[in-house]
Amino acid sequence: LTFADVRILERCQLPTLRPHVLTVQPNRTQIDAYAAAMHRDYSRLIQLATYGHTINDRAEALNLLQPLLRITNNPVIAAAKWRELRQRINEHLNEQRKIVIFTTAVDHSRHLFNLLQGRYGKQVIRVYGSDSYAHPARQSEQERFEHIERFQHDPSVTIGVFSIHLASESIDLTAGSVVIFWEMPWQTLKVLQAVYRSCRPGAVYPY
């Protein structure tokens, strides 16, 4: 039984979602640099994505993507996102809400967790699959379950950083009433799956 079934949706009372989109705008120099890189390399990137199968093809694609990543991960943009996130977290914590944050990239998840832990201490937990720079390098299913249980039932744990790739698993995050995407995944289905980890039958908080 899934929410894709209209008959199920008709019989289930789900909280009403109030989506709010915040964007951090790059400056003109960054936009021009991004446009120039895309104009120069877009056709080759599409070709590599479609037909590239060898290690050399992947290496070439990564080399072409590096300038784009440097632009989009610009420290000025990252700092602005962090300031905005802190402000939103503080507002929601003042309302005694628990906050679910989803990340796509492993290194972003680790970096964000370290920033949050440095500011909010033991209020923050992180749930991920594997990360060679973290300890442990791989969270077992039991460890993930224990972290999720703490988020669900421990009043002192108010912020959870979760890998978007775990959203397709049957994890229960109904203690959270705020869902934040630090970055958006390419697949829109993952966004819905992530939101419904928290907004699902059993949730009793306003969203």
PDB file of C-alpha atoms in Angstrom:
ATOM      1  CA  LEU A   1       0.000   0.000   0.000  1.00  0.00           C
ATOM      2  CA  THR A   2       1.442   3.382  -1.002  1.00  0.00           C
ATOM      3  CA  PHE A   3       0.298   6.991  -1.246  1.00  0.00           C
ATOM      4  CA  ALA A   4       0.374   6.576  -5.033  1.00  0.00           C
ATOM      5  CA  ASP A   5      -2.923   4.717  -4.578  1.00  0.00           C
ATOM      6  CA  VAL A   6      -5.751   7.278  -4.674  1.00  0.00           C
ATOM      7  CA  ARG A   7      -7.910   5.077  -2.448  1.00  0.00           C
ATOM      8  CA  ILE A   8      -5.249   5.200   0.260  1.00  0.00           C
ATOM      9  CA  LEU A   9      -4.902   8.984   0.013  1.00  0.00           C
ATOM     10  CA  GLU A  10      -8.664   9.394   0.352  1.00  0.00           C
ATOM     11  CA  ARG A  11      -8.623   7.566   3.684  1.00  0.00           C
ATOM     12  CA  CYS A  12      -5.400   8.951   5.207  1.00  0.00           C
ATOM     13  CA  GLN A  13      -5.210  12.321   6.910  1.00  0.00           C
ATOM     14  CA  LEU A  14      -1.803  13.817   6.163  1.00  0.00           C
ATOM     15  CA  PRO A  15      -0.525  17.114   7.570  1.00  0.00           C
ATOM     16  CA  THR A  16      -0.783  20.050   5.171  1.00  0.00           C
ATOM     17  CA  LEU A  17       2.645  20.972   3.836  1.00  0.00           C
ATOM     18  CA  ARG A  18       3.752  24.603   3.647  1.00  0.00           C
ATOM     19  CA  PRO A  19       6.713  24.618   1.243  1.00  0.00           C
ATOM     20  CA  HIS A  20       9.077  27.583   1.387  1.00  0.00           C
ATOM     21  CA  VAL A  21      11.885  27.982  -1.157  1.00  0.00           C
ATOM     22  CA  LEU A  22      14.961  30.046  -0.387  1.00  0.00           C
ATOM     23  CA  THR A  23      17.719  30.614  -2.929  1.00  0.00           C
ATOM     24  CA  VAL A  24      21.136  32.232  -2.619  1.00  0.00           C
ATOM     25  CA  GLN A  25      21.862  34.185  -5.795  1.00  0.00           C
ATOM     26  CA  PRO A  26      25.371  34.125  -7.328  1.00  0.00           C
ATOM     27  CA  ASN A  27      26.864  37.403  -8.430  1.00  0.00           C
ATOM     28  CA  ARG A  28      27.299  38.504 -12.059  1.00  0.00           C
ATOM     29  CA  THR A  29      30.917  37.298 -12.250  1.00  0.00           C
ATOM     30  CA  GLN A  30      29.929  33.812 -11.107  1.00  0.00           C
ATOM     31  CA  ILE A  31      26.965  33.688 -13.523  1.00  0.00           C
ATOM     32  CA  ASP A  32      29.171  34.738 -16.450  1.00  0.00           C
ATOM     33  CA  ALA A  33      31.847  32.183 -15.539  1.00  0.00           C
ATOM     34  CA  TYR A  34      29.257  29.421 -15.265  1.00  0.00           C
ATOM     35  CA  ALA A  35      27.657  30.383 -18.596  1.00  0.00           C
ATOM     36  CA  ALA A  36      31.036  30.458 -20.347  1.00  0.00           C
ATOM     37  CA  ALA A  37      31.974  27.022 -18.991  1.00  0.00           C
ATOM     38  CA  MET A  38      28.612  25.543 -19.997  1.00  0.00           C
ATOM     39  CA  HIS A  39      28.815  27.095 -23.485  1.00  0.00           C
ATOM     40  CA  ARG A  40      32.302  25.657 -23.947  1.00  0.00           C
ATOM     41  CA  ASP A  41      31.809  22.167 -22.486  1.00  0.00           C
ATOM     42  CA  TYR A  42      28.085  21.311 -22.511  1.00  0.00           C
ATOM     43  CA  SER A  43      28.077  19.292 -25.758  1.00  0.00           C
ATOM     44  CA  ARG A  44      31.099  17.267 -24.691  1.00  0.00           C
ATOM     45  CA  LEU A  45      29.612  16.593 -21.241  1.00  0.00           C
ATOM     46  CA  ILE A  46      26.379  15.314 -22.807  1.00  0.00           C
ATOM     47  CA  GLN A  47      28.411  13.134 -25.152  1.00  0.00           C
ATOM     48  CA  LEU A  48      30.410  11.681 -22.272  1.00  0.00           C
ATOM     49  CA  ALA A  49      27.270  11.131 -20.174  1.00  0.00           C
ATOM     50  CA  THR A  50      25.592   9.312 -23.067  1.00  0.00           C
ATOM     51  CA  TYR A  51      28.405   7.304 -24.610  1.00  0.00           C
ATOM     52  CA  GLY A  52      31.313   7.435 -22.174  1.00  0.00           C
ATOM     53  CA  HIS A  53      32.068   4.087 -20.545  1.00  0.00           C
ATOM     54  CA  THR A  54      35.822   3.981 -19.963  1.00  0.00           C
ATOM     55  CA  ILE A  55      37.855   5.289 -17.034  1.00  0.00           C
ATOM     56  CA  ASN A  56      39.379   7.898 -19.345  1.00  0.00           C
ATOM     57  CA  ASP A  57      35.890   9.134 -20.288  1.00  0.00           C
ATOM     58  CA  ARG A  58      34.975   9.514 -16.610  1.00  0.00           C
ATOM     59  CA  ALA A  59      38.238  11.308 -15.863  1.00  0.00           C
ATOM     60  CA  GLU A  60      37.613  13.744 -18.723  1.00  0.00           C
ATOM     61  CA  ALA A  61      34.054  14.399 -17.492  1.00  0.00           C
ATOM     62  CA  LEU A  62      35.305  15.113 -13.967  1.00  0.00           C
ATOM     63  CA  ASN A  63      37.922  17.526 -15.316  1.00  0.00           C
ATOM     64  CA  LEU A  64      35.213  19.388 -17.230  1.00  0.00           C
ATOM     65  CA  LEU A  65      32.944  19.497 -14.172  1.00  0.00           C
ATOM     66  CA  GLN A  66      35.553  20.824 -11.738  1.00  0.00           C
ATOM     67  CA  PRO A  67      35.249  24.501 -12.816  1.00  0.00           C
ATOM     68  CA  LEU A  68      31.455  24.288 -12.537  1.00  0.00           C
ATOM     69  CA  LEU A  69      31.723  22.788  -9.055  1.00  0.00           C
ATOM     70  CA  ARG A  70      34.123  25.516  -7.950  1.00  0.00           C
ATOM     71  CA  ILE A  71      31.609  28.141  -9.092  1.00  0.00           C
ATOM     72  CA  THR A  72      28.553  26.539  -7.472  1.00  0.00           C
ATOM     73  CA  ASN A  73      30.462  25.685  -4.273  1.00  0.00           C
ATOM     74  CA  ASN A  74      31.889  29.182  -4.037  1.00  0.00           C
ATOM     75  CA  PRO A  75      32.718  30.056  -0.388  1.00  0.00           C
ATOM     76  CA  VAL A  76      30.626  33.256  -0.594  1.00  0.00           C
ATOM     77  CA  ILE A  77      27.540  31.294  -1.659  1.00  0.00           C
ATOM     78  CA  ALA A  78      28.223  28.556   0.924  1.00  0.00           C
ATOM     79  CA  ALA A  79      28.603  31.151   3.694  1.00  0.00           C
ATOM     80  CA  ALA A  80      25.330  32.825   2.702  1.00  0.00           C
ATOM     81  CA  LYS A  81      23.548  29.452   2.745  1.00  0.00           C
ATOM     82  CA  TRP A  82      24.984  28.699   6.193  1.00  0.00           C
ATOM     83  CA  ARG A  83      23.828  32.058   7.586  1.00  0.00           C
ATOM     84  CA  GLU A  84      20.336  31.517   6.202  1.00  0.00           C
ATOM     85  CA  LEU A  85      20.206  27.967   7.566  1.00  0.00           C
ATOM     86  CA  ARG A  86      21.270  29.101  11.059  1.00  0.00           C
ATOM     87  CA  GLN A  87      18.567  31.745  11.074  1.00  0.00           C
ATOM     88  CA  ARG A  88      15.879  29.240  10.061  1.00  0.00           C
ATOM     89  CA  ILE A  89      17.056  26.643  12.571  1.00  0.00           C
ATOM     90  CA  ASN A  90      17.006  29.150  15.422  1.00  0.00           C
ATOM     91  CA  GLU A  91      13.460  30.206  14.507  1.00  0.00           C
ATOM     92  CA  HIS A  92      12.210  26.619  14.460  1.00  0.00           C
ATOM     93  CA  LEU A  93      14.051  25.616  17.644  1.00  0.00           C
ATOM     94  CA  ASN A  94      12.417  28.545  19.421  1.00  0.00           C
ATOM     95  CA  GLU A  95       9.092  27.004  18.394  1.00  0.00           C
ATOM     96  CA  GLN A  96      10.287  23.668  19.858  1.00  0.00           C
ATOM     97  CA  ARG A  97      10.282  21.909  16.513  1.00  0.00           C
ATOM     98  CA  LYS A  98      12.618  19.126  15.453  1.00  0.00           C
ATOM     99  CA  ILE A  99      14.404  19.665  12.154  1.00  0.00           C
ATOM    100  CA  VAL A 100      15.224  17.127   9.433  1.00  0.00           C
ATOM    101  CA  ILE A 101      17.983  18.195   7.012  1.00  0.00           C
ATOM    102  CA  PHE A 102      18.666  16.177   3.859  1.00  0.00           C
ATOM    103  CA  THR A 103      21.930  16.357   1.926  1.00  0.00           C
ATOM    104  CA  THR A 104      22.903  14.763  -1.386  1.00  0.00           C
ATOM    105  CA  ALA A 105      26.712  14.710  -1.396  1.00  0.00           C
ATOM    106  CA  VAL A 106      28.643  12.843   1.308  1.00  0.00           C
ATOM    107  CA  ASP A 107      31.227  15.602   1.768  1.00  0.00           C
ATOM    108  CA  HIS A 108      28.483  18.217   2.106  1.00  0.00           C
ATOM    109  CA  SER A 109      26.772  16.044   4.716  1.00  0.00           C
ATOM    110  CA  ARG A 110      29.984  15.750   6.732  1.00  0.00           C
ATOM    111  CA  HIS A 111      30.818  19.458   6.445  1.00  0.00           C
ATOM    112  CA  LEU A 112      27.305  20.540   7.415  1.00  0.00           C
ATOM    113  CA  PHE A 113      27.214  18.132  10.353  1.00  0.00           C
ATOM    114  CA  ASN A 114      30.514  19.519  11.652  1.00  0.00           C
ATOM    115  CA  LEU A 115      29.222  23.100  11.353  1.00  0.00           C
ATOM    116  CA  LEU A 116      25.966  22.255  13.118  1.00  0.00           C
ATOM    117  CA  GLN A 117      27.659  20.240  15.840  1.00  0.00           C
ATOM    118  CA  GLY A 118      30.088  23.084  16.467  1.00  0.00           C
ATOM    119  CA  ARG A 119      27.156  25.428  17.044  1.00  0.00           C
ATOM    120  CA  TYR A 120      24.453  23.194  18.559  1.00  0.00           C
ATOM    121  CA  GLY A 121      26.534  20.412  20.121  1.00  0.00           C
ATOM    122  CA  LYS A 122      24.821  17.162  21.054  1.00  0.00           C
ATOM    123  CA  GLN A 123      21.478  18.374  19.722  1.00  0.00           C
ATOM    124  CA  VAL A 124      22.677  17.174  16.294  1.00  0.00           C
ATOM    125  CA  ILE A 125      22.858  13.621  14.919  1.00  0.00           C
ATOM    126  CA  ARG A 126      23.955  12.414  11.495  1.00  0.00           C
ATOM    127  CA  VAL A 127      22.674   9.357   9.624  1.00  0.00           C
ATOM    128  CA  TYR A 128      24.546   8.181   6.527  1.00  0.00           C
ATOM    129  CA  GLY A 129      25.557   5.053   4.651  1.00  0.00           C
ATOM    130  CA  SER A 130      29.316   5.329   4.166  1.00  0.00           C
ATOM    131  CA  ASP A 131      31.887   8.113   4.454  1.00  0.00           C
ATOM    132  CA  SER A 132      35.583   7.264   4.303  1.00  0.00           C
ATOM    133  CA  TYR A 133      36.486  10.457   6.221  1.00  0.00           C
ATOM    134  CA  ALA A 134      34.011   9.899   9.066  1.00  0.00           C
ATOM    135  CA  HIS A 135      34.137   7.669  12.120  1.00  0.00           C
ATOM    136  CA  PRO A 136      32.832   5.088  11.629  1.00  0.00           C
ATOM    137  CA  ALA A 137      33.511   5.006   7.882  1.00  0.00           C
ATOM    138  CA  ARG A 138      30.306   3.035   7.435  1.00  0.00           C
ATOM    139  CA  GLN A 139      27.244   3.164   9.671  1.00  0.00           C
ATOM    140  CA  SER A 140      25.661  -0.223  10.207  1.00  0.00           C
ATOM    141  CA  GLU A 141      21.921  -0.671   9.938  1.00  0.00           C
ATOM    142  CA  GLN A 142      21.784  -0.996  13.725  1.00  0.00           C
ATOM    143  CA  GLU A 143      23.712   2.270  14.230  1.00  0.00           C
ATOM    144  CA  ARG A 144      21.401   4.104  11.836  1.00  0.00           C
ATOM    145  CA  PHE A 145      18.391   2.690  13.675  1.00  0.00           C
ATOM    146  CA  GLU A 146      19.758   3.869  17.044  1.00  0.00           C
ATOM    147  CA  HIS A 147      20.395   7.412  15.739  1.00  0.00           C
ATOM    148  CA  ILE A 148      16.902   7.598  14.260  1.00  0.00           C
ATOM    149  CA  GLU A 149      15.393   6.355  17.521  1.00  0.00           C
ATOM    150  CA  ARG A 150      17.244   9.098  19.400  1.00  0.00           C
ATOM    151  CA  PHE A 151      15.938  11.689  16.964  1.00  0.00           C
ATOM    152  CA  GLN A 152      12.424  10.330  17.366  1.00  0.00           C
ATOM    153  CA  HIS A 153      12.295   9.994  21.144  1.00  0.00           C
ATOM    154  CA  ASP A 154      15.124  11.965  22.791  1.00  0.00           C
ATOM    155  CA  PRO A 155      13.985  15.577  23.541  1.00  0.00           C
ATOM    156  CA  SER A 156      17.601  16.742  23.618  1.00  0.00           C
ATOM    157  CA  VAL A 157      18.166  15.722  19.959  1.00  0.00           C
ATOM    158  CA  THR A 158      16.520  18.394  17.812  1.00  0.00           C
ATOM    159  CA  ILE A 159      18.449  18.372  14.502  1.00  0.00           C
ATOM    160  CA  GLY A 160      19.112  15.412  12.220  1.00  0.00           C
ATOM    161  CA  VAL A 161      21.343  15.416   9.128  1.00  0.00           C
ATOM    162  CA  PHE A 162      20.275  12.582   6.812  1.00  0.00           C
ATOM    163  CA  SER A 163      21.546  11.293   3.501  1.00  0.00           C
ATOM    164  CA  ILE A 164      18.916  11.730   0.786  1.00  0.00           C
ATOM    165  CA  HIS A 165      19.820   8.225  -0.420  1.00  0.00           C
ATOM    166  CA  LEU A 166      18.320   6.759   2.760  1.00  0.00           C
ATOM    167  CA  ALA A 167      14.986   8.433   2.051  1.00  0.00           C
ATOM    168  CA  SER A 168      13.859   5.480  -0.061  1.00  0.00           C
ATOM    169  CA  GLU A 169      14.215   3.219   2.978  1.00  0.00           C
ATOM    170  CA  SER A 170      11.331   2.787   5.401  1.00  0.00           C
ATOM    171  CA  ILE A 171      12.688   5.144   8.054  1.00  0.00           C
ATOM    172  CA  ASP A 172      10.343   7.000  10.377  1.00  0.00           C
ATOM    173  CA  LEU A 173      11.130  10.680  11.036  1.00  0.00           C
ATOM    174  CA  THR A 174       7.686  11.790  12.193  1.00  0.00           C
ATOM    175  CA  ALA A 175       9.187  13.602  15.195  1.00  0.00           C
ATOM    176  CA  GLY A 176      10.461  16.203  12.737  1.00  0.00           C
ATOM    177  CA  SER A 177       8.062  18.910  11.623  1.00  0.00           C
ATOM    178  CA  VAL A 178      10.533  20.879   9.475  1.00  0.00           C
ATOM    179  CA  VAL A 179      12.231  19.336   6.430  1.00  0.00           C
ATOM    180  CA  ILE A 180      15.144  21.239   4.878  1.00  0.00           C
ATOM    181  CA  PHE A 181      17.094  20.317   1.737  1.00  0.00           C
ATOM    182  CA  TRP A 182      20.644  21.644   1.945  1.00  0.00           C
ATOM    183  CA  GLU A 183      20.888  20.848  -1.762  1.00  0.00           C
ATOM    184  CA  MET A 184      18.278  19.432  -4.103  1.00  0.00           C
ATOM    185  CA  PRO A 185      18.703  16.005  -5.706  1.00  0.00           C
ATOM    186  CA  TRP A 186      18.227  15.616  -9.445  1.00  0.00           C
ATOM    187  CA  GLN A 187      15.365  13.136  -9.034  1.00  0.00           C
ATOM    188  CA  THR A 188      12.111  14.766  -7.913  1.00  0.00           C
ATOM    189  CA  LEU A 189      10.930  11.381  -6.630  1.00  0.00           C
ATOM    190  CA  LYS A 190      13.655  11.513  -3.971  1.00  0.00           C
ATOM    191  CA  VAL A 191      12.317  14.861  -2.779  1.00  0.00           C
ATOM    192  CA  LEU A 192       8.850  13.386  -2.244  1.00  0.00           C
ATOM    193  CA  GLN A 193      10.266  10.289  -0.573  1.00  0.00           C
ATOM    194  CA  ALA A 194      12.312  12.460   1.778  1.00  0.00           C
ATOM    195  CA  VAL A 195       9.403  14.729   2.717  1.00  0.00           C
ATOM    196  CA  TYR A 196       7.167  11.762   3.448  1.00  0.00           C
ATOM    197  CA  ARG A 197       9.691  10.288   5.897  1.00  0.00           C
ATOM    198  CA  SER A 198       8.435  13.019   8.205  1.00  0.00           C
ATOM    199  CA  CYS A 199       5.010  13.976   6.851  1.00  0.00           C
ATOM    200  CA  ARG A 200       3.184  10.675   7.175  1.00  0.00           C
ATOM    201  CA  PRO A 201       0.501   9.008   9.287  1.00  0.00           C
ATOM    202  CA  GLY A 202       1.585   9.222  12.924  1.00  0.00           C
ATOM    203  CA  ALA A 203       2.877  12.787  12.627  1.00  0.00           C
ATOM    204  CA  VAL A 204       1.093  15.131  15.015  1.00  0.00           C
ATOM    205  CA  TYR A 205       2.975  18.405  14.465  1.00  0.00           C
ATOM    206  CA  PRO A 206       2.092  21.350  12.219  1.00  0.00           C
ATOM    207  CA  TYR A 207       4.297  21.582   9.105  1.00  0.00           C
TER     208      TYR A 207
END
